[in-house]
PDB file of C-alpha atoms in Angstrom:
ATOM      1  CA  MET N  97       5.942   5.005  16.935  1.00 42.00           C
ATOM      2  CA  PRO N  98       3.240   1.918  16.700  1.00 45.00           C
ATOM      3  CA  GLN N  99       4.656  -1.205  16.449  1.00 45.00           C
ATOM      4  CA  THR N 100       4.126  -3.183  13.521  1.00 48.00           C
ATOM      5  CA  THR N 101       2.074  -6.335  14.026  1.00 48.00           C
ATOM      6  CA  ASP N 102       1.545  -9.475  11.620  1.00 54.00           C
ATOM      7  CA  SER N 103      -2.295  -8.646  11.815  1.00 67.00           C
ATOM      8  CA  GLU N 104      -1.730  -4.791  11.155  1.00 90.00           C
ATOM      9  CA  THR N 105      -2.329  -3.762   7.524  1.00 97.00           C
ATOM     10  CA  PHE N 106      -0.341  -1.035   6.062  1.00 98.00           C
ATOM     11  CA  SER N 107      -3.068   1.226   5.752  1.00 97.00           C
ATOM     12  CA  LEU N 108      -4.049   0.712   9.293  1.00 97.00           C
ATOM     13  CA  TYR N 109      -0.309   1.113  10.460  1.00 98.00           C
ATOM     14  CA  LEU N 110      -0.456   4.636   8.613  1.00 98.00           C
ATOM     15  CA  LYS N 111      -3.708   5.349  10.403  1.00 97.00           C
ATOM     16  CA  ASN N 112      -2.536   4.464  13.635  1.00 97.00           C
ATOM     17  CA  GLY N 113       0.630   6.196  13.049  1.00 98.00           C
ATOM     18  CA  THR N 114      -0.958   9.739  12.122  1.00 98.00           C
ATOM     19  CA  SER N 115      -4.257   9.890  14.103  1.00 97.00           C
ATOM     20  CA  ALA N 116      -2.852  12.149  16.858  1.00 97.00           C
ATOM     21  CA  ILE N 117      -1.465  14.572  14.449  1.00 97.00           C
ATOM     22  CA  HIS N 118      -4.576  14.215  11.891  1.00 96.00           C
ATOM     23  CA  GLU N 119      -7.215  14.812  14.534  1.00 96.00           C
ATOM     24  CA  GLN N 120      -4.963  17.899  16.168  1.00 97.00           C
ATOM     25  CA  LEU N 121      -4.814  19.327  12.289  1.00 96.00           C
ATOM     26  CA  ASP N 122      -8.677  18.778  11.764  1.00 95.00           C
ATOM     27  CA  LYS N 123      -9.777  20.430  15.167  1.00 96.00           C
ATOM     28  CA  ARG N 124      -7.243  23.662  14.239  1.00 96.00           C
ATOM     29  CA  ILE N 125      -8.869  24.026  10.936  1.00 95.00           C
ATOM     30  CA  MET N 126     -12.344  23.955  12.294  1.00 94.00           C
ATOM     31  CA  GLN N 127     -11.276  26.519  14.992  1.00 96.00           C
ATOM     32  CA  LEU N 128     -10.246  28.968  12.252  1.00 96.00           C
ATOM     33  CA  ASN N 129     -13.887  28.732  11.054  1.00 95.00           C
ATOM     34  CA  PRO N 130     -12.545  28.368   7.210  1.00 96.00           C
ATOM     35  CA  PHE N 131     -16.199  28.905   5.896  1.00 96.00           C
ATOM     36  CA  ALA N 132     -17.059  32.070   7.694  1.00 96.00           C
ATOM     37  CA  ASP N 133     -16.910  34.158   4.409  1.00 97.00           C
ATOM     38  CA  ASN N 134     -15.105  34.176   1.283  1.00 96.00           C
ATOM     39  CA  ALA N 135     -11.841  35.640   3.072  1.00 96.00           C
ATOM     40  CA  HIS N 136     -11.503  32.872   5.330  1.00 97.00           C
ATOM     41  CA  TYR N 137     -12.202  30.096   2.638  1.00 97.00           C
ATOM     42  CA  GLN N 138      -9.573  31.842   0.397  1.00 98.00           C
ATOM     43  CA  GLY N 139      -7.020  31.214   3.225  1.00 97.00           C
ATOM     44  CA  PHE N 140      -8.437  27.455   3.286  1.00 97.00           C
ATOM     45  CA  LEU N 141      -7.916  27.168  -0.878  1.00 98.00           C
ATOM     46  CA  ARG N 142      -4.404  28.359  -0.443  1.00 98.00           C
ATOM     47  CA  MET N 143      -3.417  26.024   1.716  1.00 98.00           C
ATOM     48  CA  GLN N 144      -4.835  23.397  -0.400  1.00 97.00           C
ATOM     49  CA  LEU N 145      -3.076  24.799  -2.920  1.00 98.00           C
ATOM     50  CA  ARG N 146       0.286  24.294  -1.158  1.00 98.00           C
ATOM     51  CA  LEU N 147      -0.394  20.901  -0.169  1.00 98.00           C
ATOM     52  CA  HIS N 148      -1.499  19.589  -3.712  1.00 98.00           C
ATOM     53  CA  ALA N 149       1.215  21.558  -5.472  1.00 98.00           C
ATOM     54  CA  ALA N 150       3.688  19.603  -2.951  1.00 98.00           C
ATOM     55  CA  GLY N 151       2.078  16.211  -3.589  1.00 97.00           C
ATOM     56  CA  GLU N 152       1.780  16.541  -7.509  1.00 97.00           C
ATOM     57  CA  GLN N 153       5.267  15.158  -7.697  1.00 97.00           C
ATOM     58  CA  VAL N 154       3.911  12.023  -6.148  1.00 97.00           C
ATOM     59  CA  TYR N 155       1.053  11.752  -8.482  1.00 97.00           C
ATOM     60  CA  GLN N 156       3.394  12.056 -11.679  1.00 96.00           C
ATOM     61  CA  ASN N 157       5.842   9.201  -9.993  1.00 96.00           C
ATOM     62  CA  ALA N 158       6.454   6.687 -12.538  1.00 94.00           C
ATOM     63  CA  GLN N 159       7.301   4.144 -10.139  1.00 94.00           C
ATOM     64  CA  LEU N 160       4.170   4.639  -8.276  1.00 96.00           C
ATOM     65  CA  ASN N 161       2.238   4.803 -11.407  1.00 95.00           C
ATOM     66  CA  THR N 162       2.840   1.323 -11.938  1.00 94.00           C
ATOM     67  CA  LEU N 163       1.552   0.214  -8.678  1.00 91.00           C
ATOM     68  CA  ILE N 164      -1.586   2.425  -8.433  1.00 91.00           C
ATOM     69  CA  PRO N 165      -4.014   2.321 -11.324  1.00 84.00           C
ATOM     70  CA  ASP N 166      -5.101   5.935 -12.719  1.00 88.00           C
ATOM     71  CA  LEU N 167      -2.826   7.624 -10.163  1.00 94.00           C
ATOM     72  CA  LYS N 168      -2.357  10.716 -12.338  1.00 94.00           C
ATOM     73  CA  GLN N 169      -5.888  10.897 -12.704  1.00 92.00           C
ATOM     74  CA  ARG N 170      -6.524  11.189  -8.942  1.00 93.00           C
ATOM     75  CA  SER N 171      -4.713  14.546  -8.769  1.00 96.00           C
ATOM     76  CA  ARG N 172      -6.451  17.284  -7.632  1.00 96.00           C
ATOM     77  CA  LEU N 173      -4.211  20.010  -8.383  1.00 98.00           C
ATOM     78  CA  ASN N 174      -6.050  21.349 -11.442  1.00 97.00           C
ATOM     79  CA  ALA N 175      -9.193  21.319  -9.605  1.00 97.00           C
ATOM     80  CA  VAL N 176      -7.749  23.520  -6.698  1.00 98.00           C
ATOM     81  CA  LEU N 177      -6.424  26.071  -9.182  1.00 98.00           C
ATOM     82  CA  GLN N 178      -9.814  26.138 -10.778  1.00 98.00           C
ATOM     83  CA  ASP N 179     -11.326  26.881  -7.366  1.00 98.00           C
ATOM     84  CA  CYS N 180      -8.714  29.611  -6.678  1.00 98.00           C
ATOM     85  CA  VAL N 181      -9.772  31.461  -9.869  1.00 98.00           C
ATOM     86  CA  ASP N 182     -13.735  30.919  -9.046  1.00 98.00           C
ATOM     87  CA  LEU N 183     -12.976  32.728  -5.593  1.00 98.00           C
ATOM     88  CA  ASN N 184     -10.790  35.537  -7.426  1.00 97.00           C
ATOM     89  CA  ILE N 185      -7.468  34.639  -5.546  1.00 98.00           C
ATOM     90  CA  ALA N 186      -4.743  36.937  -6.957  1.00 98.00           C
ATOM     91  CA  THR N 187      -2.607  35.265  -9.383  1.00 98.00           C
ATOM     92  CA  GLU N 188       0.743  36.161  -7.966  1.00 98.00           C
ATOM     93  CA  LEU N 189      -0.731  34.422  -4.774  1.00 98.00           C
ATOM     94  CA  GLN N 190      -1.448  31.376  -6.688  1.00 98.00           C
ATOM     95  CA  GLN N 191       2.134  31.236  -8.081  1.00 98.00           C
ATOM     96  CA  HIS N 192       3.562  32.131  -4.901  1.00 98.00           C
ATOM     97  CA  ASP N 193       1.811  29.063  -3.197  1.00 98.00           C
ATOM     98  CA  GLN N 194       2.582  26.796  -5.990  1.00 98.00           C
ATOM     99  CA  GLN N 195       6.385  27.510  -5.872  1.00 97.00           C
ATOM    100  CA  LEU N 196       6.464  26.907  -1.924  1.00 96.00           C
ATOM    101  CA  GLY N 197       4.913  23.574  -2.667  1.00 96.00           C
ATOM    102  CA  GLN N 198       7.107  22.725  -5.354  1.00 96.00           C
ATOM    103  CA  GLN N 199      10.113  23.421  -3.462  1.00 94.00           C
ATOM    104  CA  PHE N 200       9.249  20.591  -1.517  1.00 91.00           C
ATOM    105  CA  THR N 201      11.210  17.151  -2.182  1.00 92.00           C
ATOM    106  CA  ILE N 202       9.488  14.170  -1.397  1.00 93.00           C
ATOM    107  CA  THR N 203      12.679  11.814  -1.265  1.00 85.00           C
ATOM    108  CA  ASP N 204      11.300   8.179  -2.583  1.00 93.00           C
ATOM    109  CA  SER N 205       8.378   5.953  -3.746  1.00 96.00           C
ATOM    110  CA  TYR N 206       7.967   4.938  -0.462  1.00 97.00           C
ATOM    111  CA  ALA N 207       7.887   8.521   1.042  1.00 97.00           C
ATOM    112  CA  GLY N 208       5.500   9.209  -1.655  1.00 97.00           C
ATOM    113  CA  LEU N 209       3.006   6.456  -0.393  1.00 98.00           C
ATOM    114  CA  GLY N 210       2.736   8.166   3.040  1.00 98.00           C
ATOM    115  CA  TRP N 211       1.971  11.485   1.108  1.00 98.00           C
ATOM    116  CA  LEU N 212      -0.580   9.880  -0.907  1.00 97.00           C
ATOM    117  CA  TYR N 213      -2.226   8.291   2.024  1.00 97.00           C
ATOM    118  CA  THR N 214      -2.458  11.756   3.602  1.00 97.00           C
ATOM    119  CA  ILE N 215      -3.741  13.577   0.560  1.00 96.00           C
ATOM    120  CA  GLU N 216      -5.954  10.863  -0.765  1.00 94.00           C
ATOM    121  CA  GLY N 217      -7.349  10.395   2.901  1.00 92.00           C
ATOM    122  CA  SER N 218      -8.861  14.035   2.680  1.00 89.00           C
ATOM    123  CA  THR N 219     -11.356  13.046   0.158  1.00 84.00           C
ATOM    124  CA  LEU N 220     -13.364  11.169   2.912  1.00 82.00           C
ATOM    125  CA  GLY N 221     -13.496  14.308   5.025  1.00 81.00           C
ATOM    126  CA  ALA N 222     -14.130  16.682   2.144  1.00 88.00           C
ATOM    127  CA  ALA N 223     -17.945  15.249   2.378  1.00 86.00           C
ATOM    128  CA  MET N 224     -18.461  17.243   5.365  1.00 88.00           C
ATOM    129  CA  LEU N 225     -16.398  20.209   4.297  1.00 93.00           C
ATOM    130  CA  LEU N 226     -18.754  20.302   1.018  1.00 93.00           C
ATOM    131  CA  LYS N 227     -21.615  20.532   3.053  1.00 93.00           C
ATOM    132  CA  HIS N 228     -20.277  23.701   4.877  1.00 92.00           C
ATOM    133  CA  VAL N 229     -19.235  25.320   1.960  1.00 95.00           C
ATOM    134  CA  LYS N 230     -22.586  24.950   0.247  1.00 95.00           C
ATOM    135  CA  ASN N 231     -24.685  26.084   3.168  1.00 95.00           C
ATOM    136  CA  SER N 232     -22.363  28.907   4.285  1.00 95.00           C
ATOM    137  CA  LEU N 233     -20.906  30.108   0.984  1.00 97.00           C
ATOM    138  CA  ASN N 234     -23.129  29.074  -1.609  1.00 96.00           C
ATOM    139  CA  LEU N 235     -20.241  27.309  -3.526  1.00 97.00           C
ATOM    140  CA  SER N 236     -20.591  23.863  -5.135  1.00 96.00           C
ATOM    141  CA  GLU N 237     -18.663  20.983  -6.968  1.00 94.00           C
ATOM    142  CA  THR N 238     -18.559  22.937  -9.941  1.00 95.00           C
ATOM    143  CA  PHE N 239     -18.088  26.273  -8.703  1.00 98.00           C
ATOM    144  CA  GLY N 240     -15.480  26.953  -5.806  1.00 98.00           C
ATOM    145  CA  ALA N 241     -15.133  23.547  -4.734  1.00 97.00           C
ATOM    146  CA  SER N 242     -14.500  21.325  -7.279  1.00 97.00           C
ATOM    147  CA  HIS N 243     -11.353  19.998  -5.383  1.00 96.00           C
ATOM    148  CA  MET N 244     -14.046  18.722  -2.813  1.00 96.00           C
ATOM    149  CA  ALA N 245     -15.967  16.626  -5.384  1.00 94.00           C
ATOM    150  CA  ALA N 246     -16.468  12.885  -4.869  1.00 89.00           C
ATOM    151  CA  HIS N 247     -15.182  10.449  -7.196  1.00 84.00           C
ATOM    152  CA  SER N 248     -17.419   8.582  -9.706  1.00 80.00           C
ATOM    153  CA  ASP N 249     -17.533   5.623  -7.835  1.00 81.00           C
ATOM    154  CA  GLY N 250     -18.172   7.265  -4.328  1.00 85.00           C
ATOM    155  CA  ARG N 251     -16.154   8.387  -1.682  1.00 88.00           C
ATOM    156  CA  ALA N 252     -16.009   5.408   0.607  1.00 87.00           C
ATOM    157  CA  THR N 253     -15.521   2.892  -2.377  1.00 88.00           C
ATOM    158  CA  HIS N 254     -12.628   5.116  -3.551  1.00 88.00           C
ATOM    159  CA  TRP N 255     -10.921   4.836  -0.553  1.00 91.00           C
ATOM    160  CA  ARG N 256     -11.611   1.252   0.237  1.00 92.00           C
ATOM    161  CA  GLU N 257      -9.852   0.323  -3.323  1.00 92.00           C
ATOM    162  CA  PHE N 258      -6.981   2.787  -2.548  1.00 93.00           C
ATOM    163  CA  LYS N 259      -6.206   1.165   1.116  1.00 95.00           C
ATOM    164  CA  ALA N 260      -6.677  -2.540  -0.552  1.00 96.00           C
ATOM    165  CA  ILE N 261      -3.970  -1.310  -3.161  1.00 95.00           C
ATOM    166  CA  LEU N 262      -1.805   0.036  -0.218  1.00 96.00           C
ATOM    167  CA  ASP N 263      -2.280  -3.267   2.034  1.00 97.00           C
ATOM    168  CA  ASN N 264      -1.352  -5.530  -1.054  1.00 96.00           C
ATOM    169  CA  LEU N 265       2.051  -3.849  -1.420  1.00 95.00           C
ATOM    170  CA  ASP N 266       5.136  -6.205  -0.331  1.00 94.00           C
ATOM    171  CA  LEU N 267       6.972  -3.686   1.893  1.00 96.00           C
ATOM    172  CA  ASN N 268       9.498  -4.420   4.735  1.00 96.00           C
ATOM    173  CA  ASP N 269       9.216  -2.722   8.038  1.00 96.00           C
ATOM    174  CA  LEU N 270      11.894   0.125   6.998  1.00 97.00           C
ATOM    175  CA  GLN N 271       9.889   0.849   4.101  1.00 97.00           C
ATOM    176  CA  ARG N 272       6.927   0.823   5.826  1.00 97.00           C
ATOM    177  CA  LYS N 273       8.409   3.572   8.522  1.00 97.00           C
ATOM    178  CA  GLN N 274       9.576   5.844   5.644  1.00 97.00           C
ATOM    179  CA  ALA N 275       6.091   5.787   4.509  1.00 98.00           C
ATOM    180  CA  LEU N 276       4.688   6.758   7.643  1.00 98.00           C
ATOM    181  CA  ASP N 277       7.448   9.475   8.412  1.00 98.00           C
ATOM    182  CA  ALA N 278       6.175  10.988   5.243  1.00 98.00           C
ATOM    183  CA  ALA N 279       2.802  10.998   5.930  1.00 98.00           C
ATOM    184  CA  LYS N 280       3.423  12.707   9.255  1.00 98.00           C
ATOM    185  CA  GLN N 281       5.615  15.147   7.057  1.00 97.00           C
ATOM    186  CA  ALA N 282       2.736  16.013   5.138  1.00 97.00           C
ATOM    187  CA  PHE N 283       0.428  16.591   7.670  1.00 97.00           C
ATOM    188  CA  TYR N 284       2.993  18.778   9.394  1.00 97.00           C
ATOM    189  CA  PHE N 285       3.252  20.380   5.964  1.00 97.00           C
ATOM    190  CA  VAL N 286      -0.582  21.195   6.026  1.00 97.00           C
ATOM    191  CA  THR N 287      -0.260  22.577   9.636  1.00 97.00           C
ATOM    192  CA  GLU N 288       2.407  24.905   8.899  1.00 97.00           C
ATOM    193  CA  ALA N 289       0.375  26.295   5.649  1.00 97.00           C
ATOM    194  CA  VAL N 290      -2.725  26.543   8.052  1.00 97.00           C
ATOM    195  CA  GLU N 291      -1.007  28.871  10.246  1.00 97.00           C
ATOM    196  CA  ASP N 292       0.685  30.709   7.615  1.00 97.00           C
ATOM    197  CA  LEU N 293      -2.625  31.118   5.837  1.00 97.00           C
ATOM    198  CA  MET N 294      -5.519  30.960   8.042  1.00 95.00           C
ATOM    199  CA  GLY N 295      -4.118  31.749  11.448  1.00 86.00           C
ATOM    200  CA  THR N 296      -5.041  35.375  11.737  1.00 68.00           C
ATOM    201  CA  ASP N 297      -7.804  37.264  10.185  1.00 53.00           C
ATOM    202  CA  LYS N 298      -7.245  37.692   6.501  1.00 52.00           C
ATOM    203  CA  LYS N 299      -8.250  40.228   3.959  1.00 47.00           C
ATOM    204  CA  GLU N 300      -9.488  39.147   0.926  1.00 49.00           C
ATOM    205  CA  VAL N 301      -6.941  38.387  -1.767  1.00 52.00           C
ATOM    206  CA  THR N 302      -8.772  38.943  -5.190  1.00 51.00           C
ATOM    207  CA  GLY N 303      -6.917  39.713  -8.046  1.00 51.00           C
TER     208      GLY N 303
END
């Protein structure tokens, strides 16, 4: 685990501590060619649904909503669900993925910060993914890829503001470690979902 230094901000601490698993996950997802066709993209969407279903408890956390403005409005669960409908993913599969996510317990608010870092950080990478979706599948922010849409103030600005909020939190070393462990946990959760849903060729799962 990286050592905390006086000059290392909380967001940088999380970035440094998750960089290896993050890079490994990104490479694995792209190896699986999630935008090759609708069937591949459906697996990708179902992975997103599991992640956002698990993370929704963080966006509804009362304590975190006092620390992070408009936290509830940042949730993209409904957008992922709409994308699943657009891609004709069977309702029972959507329910299954949501149940798997909802069974996962995020223990406390400090763990919630780690999950938030992982989920919110994905909005930056979504810019590249959205280009692939548009070019390969003819989908867009208004149909099939709404969960990849940029925030109204722009991806970079939105991310900088979020990091600034994290960096202004008064956390001790134990609390920071709890958040880092949870951020890693979120990446491992996604990695498991990727292998389960995308690791082998999948047939289309339309309803």
